[in-house]
Amino acid sequence: MTDTEPAPAVRETAESIATMEIRGAATIASAAAEALAEQAEAAAEADATASDPEAFRASMRAAARTLRETRPTAVSLPNALRYVLQRMEGDSVDRLRRSVVDASEAFVEQLDRAQEDLGQVGANRLADGDTVMTHCHSTDALACIEAAVEQGKSISAVVKETRPRQQGHITAEQLREAGVPVTLIVDSAARRYLDEVDHVVVGADSIAADGGVINKIGTSGLAVNARERGVPIMTAAQTIKLHPETLTGHTVEIEMRDEAEVIDPEAREEIGDIAVENPAFDVTPPRYMDAIVTEQGQFPPESIVTLMRELFGEGAAEPWAEP
Ligand code: RI2
């Protein structure tokens, strides 16, 4: 390992995030924080960095850049890198290493606590006997449903399959394990089933300063249909999903994924000359979302900017950039 080449553990984590073996905004964030700790341990041993604090710092920044470049939309990833790198301090490699490992552990702990806390808030919105509809697989959204079940409420679920990667199957399995009766449907059946649903519960990959919710493709159509049917919809999102760059007018990049996720190459070949697009996320305007549930309580989407300013000030540092 040289001073700019990330440790093998970092490269493996980056690869797993890019291929979506590790997926879901919160899971990506904790994997990235843990990868930085592994980088710190490796750099404290490597010839080029073990006795040179500046080279150690440079290797941490390079590792963070490798992780940052994997997927563009979930802001929990850069927020995790920011959290750890901003706490890297010390005038010796050993102190630097310790500070990174401590920050990484503190971040992962906070993440788990935040999810538990927001689960309680989200559960309060659900009543005994409710049926919820889910989209994709969100550990934050599941935390709300599971907390409601733990409160003794009887909840059932209509789970959208979520093309093209069918993360709905993971949701279905985890809800079933939590004792929630599950009905799995294809995405296009959602509007038909909304009449039987009391709440829609989704997660978020990023939340913009104007209250726009960036989540798995299909969320915005579901939200519009839920509004038309009079079904409340909430987003469960820890505050690491708040996107600080949107405070200064930046927009959130929507990841475009490989067309092979949508159609297999042979079928495409048979159809002939067509374009295939595969956006992974969409933006639900704040007017179609009833509440954003965080570990700090529930917010109307339009007021989330207040919390964002409190947590991030007016902008976002990039501690992984070369000085
Ligand atoms: P948690 C997922 O994205 C889904 O869009 C989900 O709603 C969101 O991350 C948040 O997940 P992907 O990684 O952080 O499957 O709530 O593309 O687990």
Short mmCIF file of C-alpha atoms and ligand atoms in Angstrom, two decimals:
data_model
loop_
_atom_site.label_atom_id
_atom_site.label_comp_id
_atom_site.label_asym_id
_atom_site.label_seq_id
_atom_site.Cartn_x
_atom_site.Cartn_y
_atom_site.Cartn_z
CA MET A 1 0.00 0.00 0.00
CA THR A 2 1.44 3.41 -0.96
CA ASP A 3 0.32 6.69 0.64
CA THR A 4 -2.36 7.29 -1.99
CA GLU A 5 -3.52 3.74 -2.61
CA PRO A 6 -6.37 2.73 -0.29
CA ALA A 7 -6.04 -0.40 1.85
CA PRO A 8 -7.54 -3.60 0.35
CA ALA A 9 -10.39 -3.45 2.90
CA VAL A 10 -11.36 0.00 1.60
CA ARG A 11 -11.26 -1.14 -2.01
CA GLU A 12 -13.42 -4.14 -1.14
CA THR A 13 -15.98 -1.97 0.65
CA ALA A 14 -16.02 0.49 -2.27
CA GLU A 15 -16.57 -2.36 -4.72
CA SER A 16 -19.39 -3.82 -2.59
CA ILE A 17 -21.13 -0.43 -2.39
CA ALA A 18 -20.81 0.11 -6.16
CA THR A 19 -22.25 -3.34 -6.95
CA MET A 20 -24.96 -2.88 -4.27
CA GLU A 21 -23.88 -5.90 -2.27
CA ILE A 22 -23.81 -3.29 0.48
CA ARG A 23 -26.85 -1.08 -0.06
CA GLY A 24 -29.36 1.15 1.69
CA ALA A 25 -28.30 4.63 2.73
CA ALA A 26 -27.70 3.89 6.44
CA THR A 27 -25.88 0.61 5.77
CA ILE A 28 -23.65 2.31 3.20
CA ALA A 29 -22.83 5.04 5.75
CA SER A 30 -21.76 2.66 8.49
CA ALA A 31 -19.75 0.52 6.03
CA ALA A 32 -17.92 3.66 4.84
CA ALA A 33 -17.12 4.79 8.40
CA GLU A 34 -15.84 1.30 9.26
CA ALA A 35 -13.72 1.25 6.08
CA LEU A 36 -12.03 4.50 7.17
CA ALA A 37 -11.15 2.86 10.50
CA GLU A 38 -9.65 -0.07 8.58
CA GLN A 39 -7.70 2.37 6.44
CA ALA A 40 -6.34 4.03 9.60
CA GLU A 41 -5.22 0.68 11.03
CA ALA A 42 -3.55 -0.30 7.74
CA ALA A 43 -1.88 3.10 7.25
CA ALA A 44 -0.48 3.01 10.80
CA GLU A 45 1.41 -0.17 9.78
CA ALA A 46 2.41 0.66 6.19
CA ASP A 47 6.00 1.79 5.46
CA ALA A 48 5.01 4.96 3.61
CA THR A 49 2.64 6.25 6.29
CA ALA A 50 3.52 4.65 9.66
CA SER A 51 5.88 7.40 10.77
CA ASP A 52 4.68 10.36 8.70
CA PRO A 53 1.51 12.09 10.00
CA GLU A 54 1.08 14.10 6.78
CA ALA A 55 1.31 10.98 4.61
CA PHE A 56 -1.15 9.26 6.97
CA ARG A 57 -3.64 12.12 6.57
CA ALA A 58 -3.21 12.04 2.77
CA SER A 59 -3.91 8.30 2.73
CA MET A 60 -7.12 8.87 4.75
CA ARG A 61 -8.28 11.52 2.29
CA ALA A 62 -7.52 9.22 -0.67
CA ALA A 63 -9.49 6.37 0.94
CA ALA A 64 -12.42 8.70 1.54
CA ARG A 65 -12.35 9.79 -2.12
CA THR A 66 -12.43 6.15 -3.26
CA LEU A 67 -15.49 5.51 -1.08
CA ARG A 68 -17.12 8.80 -2.11
CA GLU A 69 -16.95 7.92 -5.81
CA THR A 70 -18.97 4.69 -5.53
CA ARG A 71 -22.58 5.96 -5.61
CA PRO A 72 -23.64 9.59 -6.00
CA THR A 73 -27.13 9.97 -4.50
CA ALA A 74 -27.22 8.84 -0.85
CA VAL A 75 -25.74 11.74 1.12
CA SER A 76 -25.29 9.51 4.16
CA LEU A 77 -22.08 8.34 2.46
CA PRO A 78 -20.29 11.75 2.28
CA ASN A 79 -21.84 12.69 5.64
CA ALA A 80 -20.22 9.60 7.20
CA LEU A 81 -16.84 10.43 5.63
CA ARG A 82 -17.18 14.04 6.81
CA TYR A 83 -18.02 12.98 10.36
CA VAL A 84 -14.94 10.76 10.66
CA LEU A 85 -12.40 12.96 8.82
CA GLN A 86 -13.42 16.10 10.71
CA ARG A 87 -12.57 14.30 13.95
CA MET A 88 -9.14 13.11 12.74
CA GLU A 89 -6.61 14.88 14.95
CA GLY A 90 -3.23 14.44 16.57
CA ASP A 91 0.43 15.14 15.92
CA SER A 92 1.50 11.51 15.74
CA VAL A 93 0.31 8.66 13.54
CA ASP A 94 -0.82 6.74 16.60
CA ARG A 95 -3.00 9.63 17.83
CA LEU A 96 -4.39 10.14 14.34
CA ARG A 97 -5.19 6.44 14.05
CA ARG A 98 -6.92 6.41 17.46
CA SER A 99 -9.01 9.49 16.60
CA VAL A 100 -10.22 7.92 13.34
CA VAL A 101 -11.08 4.58 14.97
CA ASP A 102 -12.91 6.35 17.83
CA ALA A 103 -14.85 8.60 15.42
CA SER A 104 -15.82 5.63 13.28
CA GLU A 105 -17.13 3.72 16.29
CA ALA A 106 -18.99 6.77 17.61
CA PHE A 107 -20.58 7.31 14.19
CA VAL A 108 -21.85 3.73 13.90
CA GLU A 109 -23.22 3.85 17.46
CA GLN A 110 -25.01 7.15 16.78
CA LEU A 111 -26.48 5.70 13.62
CA ASP A 112 -27.96 2.73 15.47
CA ARG A 113 -29.33 4.94 18.25
CA ALA A 114 -30.81 7.39 15.74
CA GLN A 115 -32.62 4.57 13.97
CA GLU A 116 -34.09 3.31 17.23
CA ASP A 117 -35.21 6.81 18.21
CA LEU A 118 -36.82 7.59 14.87
CA GLY A 119 -38.52 4.20 14.96
CA GLN A 120 -40.34 5.29 18.12
CA VAL A 121 -41.45 8.55 16.49
CA GLY A 122 -42.65 6.82 13.33
CA ALA A 123 -44.44 4.13 15.34
CA ASN A 124 -46.50 6.82 17.09
CA ARG A 125 -48.02 7.70 13.72
CA LEU A 126 -49.29 4.13 13.27
CA ALA A 127 -52.41 2.81 14.99
CA ASP A 128 -53.37 -0.69 16.08
CA GLY A 129 -54.86 -2.53 13.09
CA ASP A 130 -53.19 -0.34 10.45
CA THR A 131 -52.04 -1.60 7.07
CA VAL A 132 -48.91 0.08 5.71
CA MET A 133 -47.56 0.15 2.17
CA THR A 134 -43.79 0.11 1.66
CA HIS A 135 -41.51 0.86 -1.27
CA CYS A 136 -38.00 -0.61 -1.72
CA HIS A 137 -36.13 -1.65 1.44
CA SER A 138 -35.37 0.97 4.03
CA THR A 139 -34.02 0.11 7.47
CA ASP A 140 -35.32 3.46 8.74
CA ALA A 141 -38.85 2.74 7.47
CA LEU A 142 -38.73 -0.80 8.88
CA ALA A 143 -37.63 0.59 12.26
CA CYS A 144 -40.97 2.48 12.47
CA ILE A 145 -43.06 -0.57 11.63
CA GLU A 146 -41.07 -2.84 13.95
CA ALA A 147 -41.34 -0.34 16.81
CA ALA A 148 -45.12 -0.19 16.31
CA VAL A 149 -45.26 -3.99 16.53
CA GLU A 150 -43.12 -3.87 19.68
CA GLN A 151 -45.60 -1.37 21.14
CA GLY A 152 -48.17 -4.16 20.80
CA LYS A 153 -49.92 -2.80 17.69
CA SER A 154 -51.13 -5.22 15.09
CA ILE A 155 -49.79 -4.05 11.69
CA SER A 156 -50.02 -5.63 8.26
CA ALA A 157 -48.14 -4.63 5.13
CA VAL A 158 -48.57 -4.31 1.39
CA VAL A 159 -45.04 -4.49 0.03
CA LYS A 160 -44.16 -3.15 -3.41
CA GLU A 161 -41.72 -5.38 -5.24
CA THR A 162 -39.64 -2.38 -6.44
CA ARG A 163 -38.27 -2.93 -9.91
CA PRO A 164 -35.65 -3.31 -11.18
CA ARG A 165 -33.69 -4.79 -8.25
CA GLN A 166 -36.66 -6.02 -6.20
CA GLN A 167 -35.50 -4.83 -2.81
CA GLY A 168 -39.16 -5.30 -1.82
CA HIS A 169 -38.31 -8.98 -1.35
CA ILE A 170 -35.91 -8.04 1.48
CA THR A 171 -38.64 -5.90 3.07
CA ALA A 172 -41.16 -8.74 2.75
CA GLU A 173 -38.82 -11.20 4.43
CA GLN A 174 -37.88 -8.87 7.29
CA LEU A 175 -41.48 -7.88 7.98
CA ARG A 176 -42.55 -11.51 7.95
CA GLU A 177 -39.77 -12.26 10.47
CA ALA A 178 -41.15 -9.42 12.63
CA GLY A 179 -44.55 -11.13 12.61
CA VAL A 180 -46.19 -8.72 10.14
CA PRO A 181 -48.55 -10.34 7.60
CA VAL A 182 -47.24 -9.34 4.14
CA THR A 183 -48.91 -9.04 0.75
CA LEU A 184 -46.35 -8.61 -2.05
CA ILE A 185 -47.52 -6.70 -5.15
CA VAL A 186 -45.93 -5.51 -8.40
CA ASP A 187 -45.22 -1.78 -8.48
CA SER A 188 -47.96 -1.00 -10.96
CA ALA A 189 -50.61 -2.46 -8.60
CA ALA A 190 -49.90 0.15 -5.92
CA ARG A 191 -52.78 2.53 -6.71
CA ARG A 192 -55.30 -0.31 -6.67
CA TYR A 193 -54.19 -1.34 -3.17
CA LEU A 194 -54.00 2.17 -1.70
CA ASP A 195 -57.70 1.95 -0.81
CA GLU A 196 -56.82 -0.84 1.62
CA VAL A 197 -53.89 1.01 3.16
CA ASP A 198 -53.78 3.43 6.14
CA HIS A 199 -50.21 4.71 5.74
CA VAL A 200 -47.40 4.71 3.22
CA VAL A 201 -43.95 4.47 4.83
CA VAL A 202 -40.80 5.04 2.79
CA GLY A 203 -37.14 5.81 3.47
CA ALA A 204 -34.83 8.38 1.90
CA ASP A 205 -31.39 8.49 0.34
CA SER A 206 -31.17 12.27 0.60
CA ILE A 207 -33.39 15.11 1.73
CA ALA A 208 -33.00 18.51 0.10
CA ALA A 209 -33.21 21.88 1.87
CA ASP A 210 -36.60 22.57 0.25
CA GLY A 211 -38.00 19.37 1.78
CA GLY A 212 -37.79 17.35 -1.45
CA VAL A 213 -37.32 13.65 -0.68
CA ILE A 214 -34.88 11.75 -2.87
CA ASN A 215 -35.69 8.05 -2.64
CA LYS A 216 -35.93 4.91 -4.76
CA ILE A 217 -37.40 5.45 -8.21
CA GLY A 218 -41.19 5.21 -8.00
CA THR A 219 -41.54 7.01 -4.67
CA SER A 220 -42.81 10.23 -6.24
CA GLY A 221 -45.54 8.48 -8.26
CA LEU A 222 -46.57 6.56 -5.15
CA ALA A 223 -46.73 9.82 -3.16
CA VAL A 224 -48.92 11.53 -5.76
CA ASN A 225 -51.27 8.53 -5.83
CA ALA A 226 -51.36 8.38 -2.01
CA ARG A 227 -52.32 12.07 -1.87
CA GLU A 228 -55.04 11.54 -4.46
CA ARG A 229 -56.40 8.61 -2.38
CA GLY A 230 -56.08 10.55 0.90
CA VAL A 231 -53.54 8.11 2.37
CA PRO A 232 -50.88 9.75 4.56
CA ILE A 233 -47.27 9.17 3.51
CA MET A 234 -44.22 9.56 5.73
CA THR A 235 -40.51 9.42 5.07
CA ALA A 236 -38.39 7.82 7.78
CA ALA A 237 -34.91 9.33 7.58
CA GLN A 238 -32.15 9.83 10.09
CA THR A 239 -30.57 13.27 10.00
CA ILE A 240 -27.52 11.90 8.15
CA LYS A 241 -29.85 11.83 5.12
CA LEU A 242 -30.04 15.64 5.14
CA HIS A 243 -28.05 16.94 2.18
CA PRO A 244 -25.97 19.95 3.31
CA GLU A 245 -24.96 21.02 -0.21
CA THR A 246 -28.58 21.76 -1.06
CA LEU A 247 -28.40 24.64 1.45
CA THR A 248 -26.27 26.48 -1.10
CA GLY A 249 -28.36 25.71 -4.15
CA HIS A 250 -26.75 22.48 -5.32
CA THR A 251 -29.06 19.79 -6.63
CA VAL A 252 -28.80 16.10 -5.74
CA GLU A 253 -27.30 13.92 -8.46
CA ILE A 254 -29.61 11.07 -9.44
CA GLU A 255 -27.70 7.85 -10.04
CA MET A 256 -28.19 6.26 -13.47
CA ARG A 257 -27.51 2.52 -13.27
CA ASP A 258 -26.73 -0.13 -15.85
CA GLU A 259 -29.46 -0.92 -18.39
CA ALA A 260 -28.88 -4.66 -17.81
CA GLU A 261 -30.79 -4.23 -14.52
CA VAL A 262 -33.88 -3.33 -16.59
CA ILE A 263 -33.68 -5.74 -19.50
CA ASP A 264 -31.43 -8.70 -20.23
CA PRO A 265 -29.10 -8.17 -23.19
CA GLU A 266 -30.70 -10.92 -25.31
CA ALA A 267 -34.22 -9.51 -25.00
CA ARG A 268 -32.87 -6.07 -25.79
CA GLU A 269 -31.12 -7.41 -28.88
CA GLU A 270 -34.40 -8.94 -30.09
CA ILE A 271 -36.29 -5.66 -29.73
CA GLY A 272 -33.76 -3.81 -31.84
CA ASP A 273 -32.57 -0.23 -31.69
CA ILE A 274 -34.03 1.33 -28.54
CA ALA A 275 -32.73 3.42 -25.68
CA VAL A 276 -32.97 2.03 -22.13
CA GLU A 277 -32.66 4.24 -19.07
CA ASN A 278 -32.37 3.18 -15.44
CA PRO A 279 -32.53 6.06 -12.96
CA ALA A 280 -32.23 4.66 -9.43
CA PHE A 281 -33.98 7.51 -7.62
CA ASP A 282 -36.54 10.28 -8.00
CA VAL A 283 -37.53 13.43 -6.11
CA THR A 284 -40.85 13.72 -4.30
CA PRO A 285 -41.80 17.39 -3.96
CA PRO A 286 -42.50 18.41 -0.33
CA ARG A 287 -46.18 19.09 -1.05
CA TYR A 288 -46.79 15.36 -1.57
CA MET A 289 -45.11 14.24 1.66
CA ASP A 290 -46.95 14.49 4.98
CA ALA A 291 -44.04 14.16 7.38
CA ILE A 292 -40.33 13.51 7.63
CA VAL A 293 -39.64 11.39 10.70
CA THR A 294 -36.13 11.74 12.16
CA GLU A 295 -34.45 10.86 15.46
CA GLN A 296 -35.08 14.48 16.43
CA GLY A 297 -38.83 14.23 15.98
CA GLN A 298 -41.19 14.63 13.05
CA PHE A 299 -41.08 17.60 10.68
CA PRO A 300 -43.30 18.93 7.93
CA PRO A 301 -41.00 18.66 4.86
CA GLU A 302 -41.01 22.45 4.32
CA SER A 303 -39.48 23.06 7.76
CA ILE A 304 -36.62 20.55 7.50
CA VAL A 305 -34.30 23.38 6.42
CA THR A 306 -34.29 24.68 10.00
CA LEU A 307 -32.90 21.41 11.29
CA MET A 308 -30.43 21.29 8.41
CA ARG A 309 -29.04 24.75 9.24
CA GLU A 310 -28.69 23.76 12.88
CA LEU A 311 -26.75 20.61 12.01
CA PHE A 312 -24.64 21.78 9.07
CA GLY A 313 -24.46 25.57 9.24
CA GLU A 314 -24.62 27.11 5.80
CA GLY A 315 -22.68 24.56 3.80
CA ALA A 316 -20.66 21.39 3.57
CA ALA A 317 -16.93 20.93 4.04
CA GLU A 318 -15.05 18.44 1.86
CA PRO A 319 -12.34 17.16 4.19
CA TRP A 320 -11.33 14.51 1.63
CA ALA A 321 -10.13 17.14 -0.87
CA GLU A 322 -6.38 17.66 -1.31
CA PRO A 323 -5.38 20.80 0.63
P1 RI2 B 1 -32.13 3.06 4.76
C1 RI2 B 1 -32.22 2.57 -0.61
O1 RI2 B 1 -31.46 2.77 -1.78
C2 RI2 B 1 -33.69 2.87 -0.81
O2 RI2 B 1 -33.93 3.94 -1.70
C3 RI2 B 1 -34.08 3.19 0.61
O3 RI2 B 1 -35.32 3.88 0.73
C4 RI2 B 1 -32.90 4.05 1.06
O4 RI2 B 1 -31.76 3.41 0.46
C5 RI2 B 1 -32.72 4.25 2.51
O5 RI2 B 1 -32.39 3.06 3.18
P2 RI2 B 1 -30.59 1.59 -2.50
O6 RI2 B 1 -29.24 1.59 -1.80
O7 RI2 B 1 -30.99 3.98 5.04
O8 RI2 B 1 -31.33 0.30 -2.39
O9 RI2 B 1 -33.40 3.55 5.43
O10 RI2 B 1 -30.46 2.05 -3.93
O11 RI2 B 1 -31.82 1.61 5.10
#
